[in-house]
Amino acid sequence: MIKRNPCIANIKAGYLFPEIARRRREYAAAHPETAAPEKRIISLGVGNTTEPILPHINRGLTEGARRLGTAEGYSGYTDEGFLELRKGISRVFYRGAFGPEEIFISDGAKCDIGRLQLLFGAGVPVAVQDPSYPVYVDGSVLIGAAGAWAGTGYGGLVYLPCTAENNYFPDLSLLPRDGLFYFCSPNNPTGVAATREQLGALVAAARERGCIIVYDAAYGEYIRDPGLPKSIFEIEGAAACAIEVNSFSKPAGFTGVRLGWTVVPAELKYGGGESLNADWARVCGTIFNGASNIAQYGGLAALEPEGLAEIRQLCDFYLKNAALIRSALGDLGISCVGGDNSPYVWARFPGRKSWDVFAEILEKCQVVTTPGSGFGPAGESFVRFSAFGHRSDVEEACDRLRRLGNR
Ligand code: PLP
């Protein structure tokens, strides 16, 4: 009989959200009163968008679908993506610093993160912020690159703790040589955005150690502080050591539409001098046939002035939710970070286990959160509140949080 890929058994985070859903179901089954609208369970647990796509961007999608039904407007495979979209992304997000051949349109940041590791294979050491978005670790585990951790002798996985003690920015001296470093800012789950100085230090450390940064800027459009960088490429020298993955999911509500992009600068090289850009084009051409044309028409509309105004409006909506959550927690004396330049609030419960806090909030408030330990060992004793929700649900959840009492 055929054998299972042993790496699959080592995936950890696949367990987090199903486990949350299981506990929610169990609680609902034991508390039939939660079927009543006023007692319903409210989820502030997941990072899925909830609000409708705004009209200008939505017209881009529907108009795009209509065009595909005409002889003049029909298109098939688009490989790296519409040229106009790649040019538009460079203009809007990178001040035109990249040529269209350096921007690859994807079906989402997560999908590209999963594919990117194919550039490096199983032998590369992988570092992650701890806590971090689970796909960095699990994508590495799947390909066997987290071998030292998974017991197969290759590569190795290094967790760089990001805690209250270091202001949620890691000690860069822990960065392995010649490795990959997944770095996300604003971070999921902590909601903390790195400063220009911190990213400067990150780029310097990566270059000195021969590392490549995979910079995840999926929440960049939530940054409201004008002093904070939205892209790693705002830092000098980053094009020689970084790839950036990005997405329309969280700024434009495209979580279900599926559209993102990855910037692989032409000057980025492996230790042997070969071009990562050329290899990425090859990987994409081999196992990816491009993003949906309808989604790309939506992306084009999002980059127009009306679309950019809608992106701002949508992010502002979720940021207001985050501010409500922060303020409700602050009133109780619960210390938290995030929520000001990101849609996540990271709340600290010193001395407690994340799952115990999750259970307490579910039982007392009928509100679902995400236990911080699910994002890495340094997430223990935190829970993440997501601001993705309808306003009325967030207001009701904030009201109920008072039942936790003052800390
Ligand atoms: N990157 C981060 C940090 C995320 O939190 C998420 C989704 O929650 C993604 C990427 C996924 O983005 P996409 O929908 O473009 O695959």
PDB file of C-alpha atoms in Angstrom, residues 106-290:
ATOM      1  CA  SER A 106      -1.754  35.367  -7.470  1.00  0.00           C
ATOM      2  CA  ASP A 107      -4.951  33.843  -6.173  1.00  0.00           C
ATOM      3  CA  GLY A 108      -4.064  35.101  -2.686  1.00  0.00           C
ATOM      4  CA  ALA A 109      -1.158  35.590  -0.314  1.00  0.00           C
ATOM      5  CA  LYS A 110      -1.645  32.278   1.461  1.00  0.00           C
ATOM      6  CA  CYS A 111      -1.448  30.321  -1.784  1.00  0.00           C
ATOM      7  CA  ASP A 112       1.787  32.071  -2.741  1.00  0.00           C
ATOM      8  CA  ILE A 113       3.271  31.524   0.723  1.00  0.00           C
ATOM      9  CA  GLY A 114       2.542  27.827   0.215  1.00  0.00           C
ATOM     10  CA  ARG A 115       4.200  27.820  -3.205  1.00  0.00           C
ATOM     11  CA  LEU A 116       7.179  30.032  -2.324  1.00  0.00           C
ATOM     12  CA  GLN A 117       8.944  27.424  -0.284  1.00  0.00           C
ATOM     13  CA  LEU A 118       9.392  25.404  -3.487  1.00  0.00           C
ATOM     14  CA  LEU A 119      12.123  27.904  -4.400  1.00  0.00           C
ATOM     15  CA  PHE A 120      14.235  26.779  -1.477  1.00  0.00           C
ATOM     16  CA  GLY A 121      13.418  23.124  -0.970  1.00  0.00           C
ATOM     17  CA  ALA A 122      13.641  21.160   2.237  1.00  0.00           C
ATOM     18  CA  GLY A 123      17.208  21.975   3.256  1.00  0.00           C
ATOM     19  CA  VAL A 124      16.725  25.600   4.260  1.00  0.00           C
ATOM     20  CA  PRO A 125      16.500  26.787   7.877  1.00  0.00           C
ATOM     21  CA  VAL A 126      13.230  28.644   8.448  1.00  0.00           C
ATOM     22  CA  ALA A 127      12.658  31.368  11.029  1.00  0.00           C
ATOM     23  CA  VAL A 128       9.292  32.774  12.057  1.00  0.00           C
ATOM     24  CA  GLN A 129       8.052  35.444  14.396  1.00  0.00           C
ATOM     25  CA  ASP A 130       6.529  33.746  17.404  1.00  0.00           C
ATOM     26  CA  PRO A 131       3.531  34.147  17.406  1.00  0.00           C
ATOM     27  CA  SER A 132       2.773  34.155  13.690  1.00  0.00           C
ATOM     28  CA  TYR A 133       0.260  33.289  10.975  1.00  0.00           C
ATOM     29  CA  PRO A 134       0.261  29.451  10.977  1.00  0.00           C
ATOM     30  CA  VAL A 135       0.900  28.854   7.259  1.00  0.00           C
ATOM     31  CA  TYR A 136       4.568  29.917   7.537  1.00  0.00           C
ATOM     32  CA  VAL A 137       5.292  27.039   9.890  1.00  0.00           C
ATOM     33  CA  ASP A 138       2.911  24.536   8.350  1.00  0.00           C
ATOM     34  CA  GLY A 139       3.941  25.306   4.766  1.00  0.00           C
ATOM     35  CA  SER A 140       7.536  24.671   5.846  1.00  0.00           C
ATOM     36  CA  VAL A 141       6.600  21.501   7.685  1.00  0.00           C
ATOM     37  CA  LEU A 142       4.701  20.208   4.663  1.00  0.00           C
ATOM     38  CA  ILE A 143       7.702  20.554   2.394  1.00  0.00           C
ATOM     39  CA  GLY A 144       9.930  18.934   5.006  1.00  0.00           C
ATOM     40  CA  ALA A 145      11.921  22.127   5.648  1.00  0.00           C
ATOM     41  CA  ALA A 146      11.146  22.169   9.323  1.00  0.00           C
ATOM     42  CA  GLY A 147      13.054  18.922   9.477  1.00  0.00           C
ATOM     43  CA  ALA A 148      15.033  19.400  12.650  1.00  0.00           C
ATOM     44  CA  TRP A 149      11.793  20.083  14.431  1.00  0.00           C
ATOM     45  CA  ALA A 150       9.962  17.310  12.625  1.00  0.00           C
ATOM     46  CA  GLY A 151      12.798  14.889  13.209  1.00  0.00           C
ATOM     47  CA  THR A 152      13.978  14.289   9.647  1.00  0.00           C
ATOM     48  CA  GLY A 153      17.383  15.937   9.937  1.00  0.00           C
ATOM     49  CA  TYR A 154      17.067  18.736   7.356  1.00  0.00           C
ATOM     50  CA  GLY A 155      16.764  22.483   7.722  1.00  0.00           C
ATOM     51  CA  GLY A 156      15.168  23.393  10.971  1.00  0.00           C
ATOM     52  CA  LEU A 157      12.576  25.736  12.327  1.00  0.00           C
ATOM     53  CA  VAL A 158      13.497  28.652  14.590  1.00  0.00           C
ATOM     54  CA  TYR A 159      10.895  30.558  16.589  1.00  0.00           C
ATOM     55  CA  LEU A 160      11.837  34.164  17.341  1.00  0.00           C
ATOM     56  CA  PRO A 161       9.737  35.216  20.339  1.00  0.00           C
ATOM     57  CA  CYS A 162       7.846  38.513  20.017  1.00  0.00           C
ATOM     58  CA  THR A 163       6.603  39.319  23.484  1.00  0.00           C
ATOM     59  CA  ALA A 164       5.676  42.295  25.651  1.00  0.00           C
ATOM     60  CA  GLU A 165       9.263  42.213  26.950  1.00  0.00           C
ATOM     61  CA  ASN A 166      10.786  42.962  23.517  1.00  0.00           C
ATOM     62  CA  ASN A 167       7.923  45.155  22.302  1.00  0.00           C
ATOM     63  CA  TYR A 168       6.823  42.375  19.951  1.00  0.00           C
ATOM     64  CA  PHE A 169       9.930  42.711  17.778  1.00  0.00           C
ATOM     65  CA  PRO A 170      12.312  39.723  17.759  1.00  0.00           C
ATOM     66  CA  ASP A 171      15.941  39.482  18.797  1.00  0.00           C
ATOM     67  CA  LEU A 172      17.561  39.412  15.346  1.00  0.00           C
ATOM     68  CA  SER A 173      20.714  37.752  16.676  1.00  0.00           C
ATOM     69  CA  LEU A 174      18.646  34.531  16.737  1.00  0.00           C
ATOM     70  CA  LEU A 175      18.191  34.626  12.955  1.00  0.00           C
ATOM     71  CA  PRO A 176      19.822  31.518  11.410  1.00  0.00           C
ATOM     72  CA  ARG A 177      22.424  32.053   8.670  1.00  0.00           C
ATOM     73  CA  ASP A 178      21.406  31.417   5.049  1.00  0.00           C
ATOM     74  CA  GLY A 179      17.789  30.922   6.031  1.00  0.00           C
ATOM     75  CA  LEU A 180      14.319  32.132   5.225  1.00  0.00           C
ATOM     76  CA  PHE A 181      12.591  34.527   7.597  1.00  0.00           C
ATOM     77  CA  TYR A 182       8.827  34.918   7.389  1.00  0.00           C
ATOM     78  CA  PHE A 183       7.997  38.350   8.741  1.00  0.00           C
ATOM     79  CA  CYS A 184       4.504  39.827   8.889  1.00  0.00           C
ATOM     80  CA  SER A 185       3.715  43.480   9.619  1.00  0.00           C
ATOM     81  CA  PRO A 186       1.190  44.493  10.823  1.00  0.00           C
ATOM     82  CA  ASN A 187       1.428  41.114  12.416  1.00  0.00           C
ATOM     83  CA  ASN A 188      -1.266  38.505  12.630  1.00  0.00           C
ATOM     84  CA  PRO A 189      -2.003  37.770  15.486  1.00  0.00           C
ATOM     85  CA  THR A 190      -0.415  40.554  17.591  1.00  0.00           C
ATOM     86  CA  GLY A 191      -1.633  43.444  15.436  1.00  0.00           C
ATOM     87  CA  VAL A 192       1.719  45.174  15.999  1.00  0.00           C
ATOM     88  CA  ALA A 193       3.303  47.026  13.058  1.00  0.00           C
ATOM     89  CA  ALA A 194       7.098  47.262  12.867  1.00  0.00           C
ATOM     90  CA  THR A 195       8.698  50.713  12.785  1.00  0.00           C
ATOM     91  CA  ARG A 196      10.988  51.991  10.046  1.00  0.00           C
ATOM     92  CA  GLU A 197      13.996  51.569  12.374  1.00  0.00           C
ATOM     93  CA  GLN A 198      13.035  47.989  13.193  1.00  0.00           C
ATOM     94  CA  LEU A 199      12.621  47.087   9.532  1.00  0.00           C
ATOM     95  CA  GLY A 200      15.942  48.781   8.798  1.00  0.00           C
ATOM     96  CA  ALA A 201      17.572  46.523  11.392  1.00  0.00           C
ATOM     97  CA  LEU A 202      15.764  43.516   9.910  1.00  0.00           C
ATOM     98  CA  VAL A 203      17.047  44.219   6.392  1.00  0.00           C
ATOM     99  CA  ALA A 204      20.585  44.802   7.697  1.00  0.00           C
ATOM    100  CA  ALA A 205      20.509  41.526   9.672  1.00  0.00           C
ATOM    101  CA  ALA A 206      19.118  39.559   6.704  1.00  0.00           C
ATOM    102  CA  ARG A 207      21.819  40.887   4.382  1.00  0.00           C
ATOM    103  CA  GLU A 208      24.580  40.272   6.876  1.00  0.00           C
ATOM    104  CA  ARG A 209      23.417  36.672   7.445  1.00  0.00           C
ATOM    105  CA  GLY A 210      22.599  35.756   3.852  1.00  0.00           C
ATOM    106  CA  CYS A 211      18.897  35.374   4.655  1.00  0.00           C
ATOM    107  CA  ILE A 212      15.848  36.049   2.520  1.00  0.00           C
ATOM    108  CA  ILE A 213      12.857  37.730   4.133  1.00  0.00           C
ATOM    109  CA  VAL A 214       9.404  36.680   3.000  1.00  0.00           C
ATOM    110  CA  TYR A 215       7.547  39.809   4.023  1.00  0.00           C
ATOM    111  CA  ASP A 216       3.790  39.435   4.429  1.00  0.00           C
ATOM    112  CA  ALA A 217       2.102  42.828   4.012  1.00  0.00           C
ATOM    113  CA  ALA A 218      -1.474  41.513   3.852  1.00  0.00           C
ATOM    114  CA  TYR A 219      -2.591  44.098   6.451  1.00  0.00           C
ATOM    115  CA  GLY A 220      -0.502  47.023   5.174  1.00  0.00           C
ATOM    116  CA  GLU A 221      -3.572  49.064   4.193  1.00  0.00           C
ATOM    117  CA  TYR A 222      -4.670  49.078   7.836  1.00  0.00           C
ATOM    118  CA  ILE A 223      -1.686  51.212   8.799  1.00  0.00           C
ATOM    119  CA  ARG A 224      -2.881  54.679   9.745  1.00  0.00           C
ATOM    120  CA  ASP A 225       0.272  56.005  11.429  1.00  0.00           C
ATOM    121  CA  PRO A 226       2.054  57.831   8.569  1.00  0.00           C
ATOM    122  CA  GLY A 227       5.458  57.071  10.114  1.00  0.00           C
ATOM    123  CA  LEU A 228       5.032  53.287   9.794  1.00  0.00           C
ATOM    124  CA  PRO A 229       6.127  51.515   6.591  1.00  0.00           C
ATOM    125  CA  LYS A 230       3.461  49.611   4.665  1.00  0.00           C
ATOM    126  CA  SER A 231       5.992  47.648   2.616  1.00  0.00           C
ATOM    127  CA  ILE A 232       9.462  46.208   3.243  1.00  0.00           C
ATOM    128  CA  PHE A 233      10.532  47.929   0.041  1.00  0.00           C
ATOM    129  CA  GLU A 234      10.269  51.300   1.782  1.00  0.00           C
ATOM    130  CA  ILE A 235      13.535  50.226   3.410  1.00  0.00           C
ATOM    131  CA  GLU A 236      16.732  50.791   1.488  1.00  0.00           C
ATOM    132  CA  GLY A 237      18.476  47.587   0.451  1.00  0.00           C
ATOM    133  CA  ALA A 238      15.365  45.421   0.872  1.00  0.00           C
ATOM    134  CA  ALA A 239      15.155  44.545  -2.836  1.00  0.00           C
ATOM    135  CA  ALA A 240      18.401  42.580  -2.419  1.00  0.00           C
ATOM    136  CA  CYS A 241      17.047  40.399   0.391  1.00  0.00           C
ATOM    137  CA  ALA A 242      13.235  40.329   0.376  1.00  0.00           C
ATOM    138  CA  ILE A 243      10.157  38.994  -1.354  1.00  0.00           C
ATOM    139  CA  GLU A 244       6.825  40.621  -0.493  1.00  0.00           C
ATOM    140  CA  VAL A 245       3.487  38.823  -0.538  1.00  0.00           C
ATOM    141  CA  ASN A 246       0.335  40.904  -0.500  1.00  0.00           C
ATOM    142  CA  SER A 247      -3.378  40.594  -1.045  1.00  0.00           C
ATOM    143  CA  PHE A 248      -6.677  42.278  -1.856  1.00  0.00           C
ATOM    144  CA  SER A 249      -8.385  40.023   0.714  1.00  0.00           C
ATOM    145  CA  LYS A 250      -8.353  42.183   3.811  1.00  0.00           C
ATOM    146  CA  PRO A 251      -8.329  45.697   2.276  1.00  0.00           C
ATOM    147  CA  ALA A 252     -10.988  45.082  -0.412  1.00  0.00           C
ATOM    148  CA  GLY A 253     -12.983  42.212   1.114  1.00  0.00           C
ATOM    149  CA  PHE A 254     -11.645  39.740  -1.490  1.00  0.00           C
ATOM    150  CA  THR A 255     -11.263  36.791   0.907  1.00  0.00           C
ATOM    151  CA  GLY A 256     -13.759  34.882  -1.238  1.00  0.00           C
ATOM    152  CA  VAL A 257     -12.876  36.508  -4.566  1.00  0.00           C
ATOM    153  CA  ARG A 258      -9.179  35.478  -4.280  1.00  0.00           C
ATOM    154  CA  LEU A 259      -6.587  37.931  -5.564  1.00  0.00           C
ATOM    155  CA  GLY A 260      -3.108  38.799  -4.357  1.00  0.00           C
ATOM    156  CA  TRP A 261       0.373  39.461  -5.621  1.00  0.00           C
ATOM    157  CA  THR A 262       4.011  38.734  -4.895  1.00  0.00           C
ATOM    158  CA  VAL A 263       6.940  41.024  -5.625  1.00  0.00           C
ATOM    159  CA  VAL A 264      10.174  39.209  -6.473  1.00  0.00           C
ATOM    160  CA  PRO A 265      12.755  41.906  -7.292  1.00  0.00           C
ATOM    161  CA  ALA A 266      15.021  41.337 -10.270  1.00  0.00           C
ATOM    162  CA  GLU A 267      18.088  42.046  -8.153  1.00  0.00           C
ATOM    163  CA  LEU A 268      17.300  39.304  -5.645  1.00  0.00           C
ATOM    164  CA  LYS A 269      19.788  36.441  -5.982  1.00  0.00           C
ATOM    165  CA  TYR A 270      20.572  33.106  -4.341  1.00  0.00           C
ATOM    166  CA  GLY A 271      24.006  32.504  -2.839  1.00  0.00           C
ATOM    167  CA  GLY A 272      25.124  31.055  -6.202  1.00  0.00           C
ATOM    168  CA  GLY A 273      24.087  34.210  -8.069  1.00  0.00           C
ATOM    169  CA  GLU A 274      21.003  32.728  -9.778  1.00  0.00           C
ATOM    170  CA  SER A 275      17.874  34.871 -10.109  1.00  0.00           C
ATOM    171  CA  LEU A 276      14.932  34.200  -7.805  1.00  0.00           C
ATOM    172  CA  ASN A 277      12.701  36.167 -10.148  1.00  0.00           C
ATOM    173  CA  ALA A 278      13.422  33.765 -13.025  1.00  0.00           C
ATOM    174  CA  ASP A 279      12.857  30.747 -10.763  1.00  0.00           C
ATOM    175  CA  TRP A 280       9.601  32.133  -9.406  1.00  0.00           C
ATOM    176  CA  ALA A 281       8.323  32.680 -12.954  1.00  0.00           C
ATOM    177  CA  ARG A 282       9.218  29.053 -13.597  1.00  0.00           C
ATOM    178  CA  VAL A 283       7.520  27.724 -10.463  1.00  0.00           C
ATOM    179  CA  CYS A 284       4.367  29.728 -11.234  1.00  0.00           C
ATOM    180  CA  GLY A 285       4.402  28.602 -14.854  1.00  0.00           C
ATOM    181  CA  THR A 286       4.764  25.007 -13.736  1.00  0.00           C
ATOM    182  CA  ILE A 287       2.106  24.647 -11.048  1.00  0.00           C
ATOM    183  CA  PHE A 288      -0.089  27.760 -11.246  1.00  0.00           C
ATOM    184  CA  ASN A 289      -2.135  28.976 -14.184  1.00  0.00           C
ATOM    185  CA  GLY A 290      -2.837  32.504 -12.980  1.00  0.00           C
TER     186      GLY A 290
END
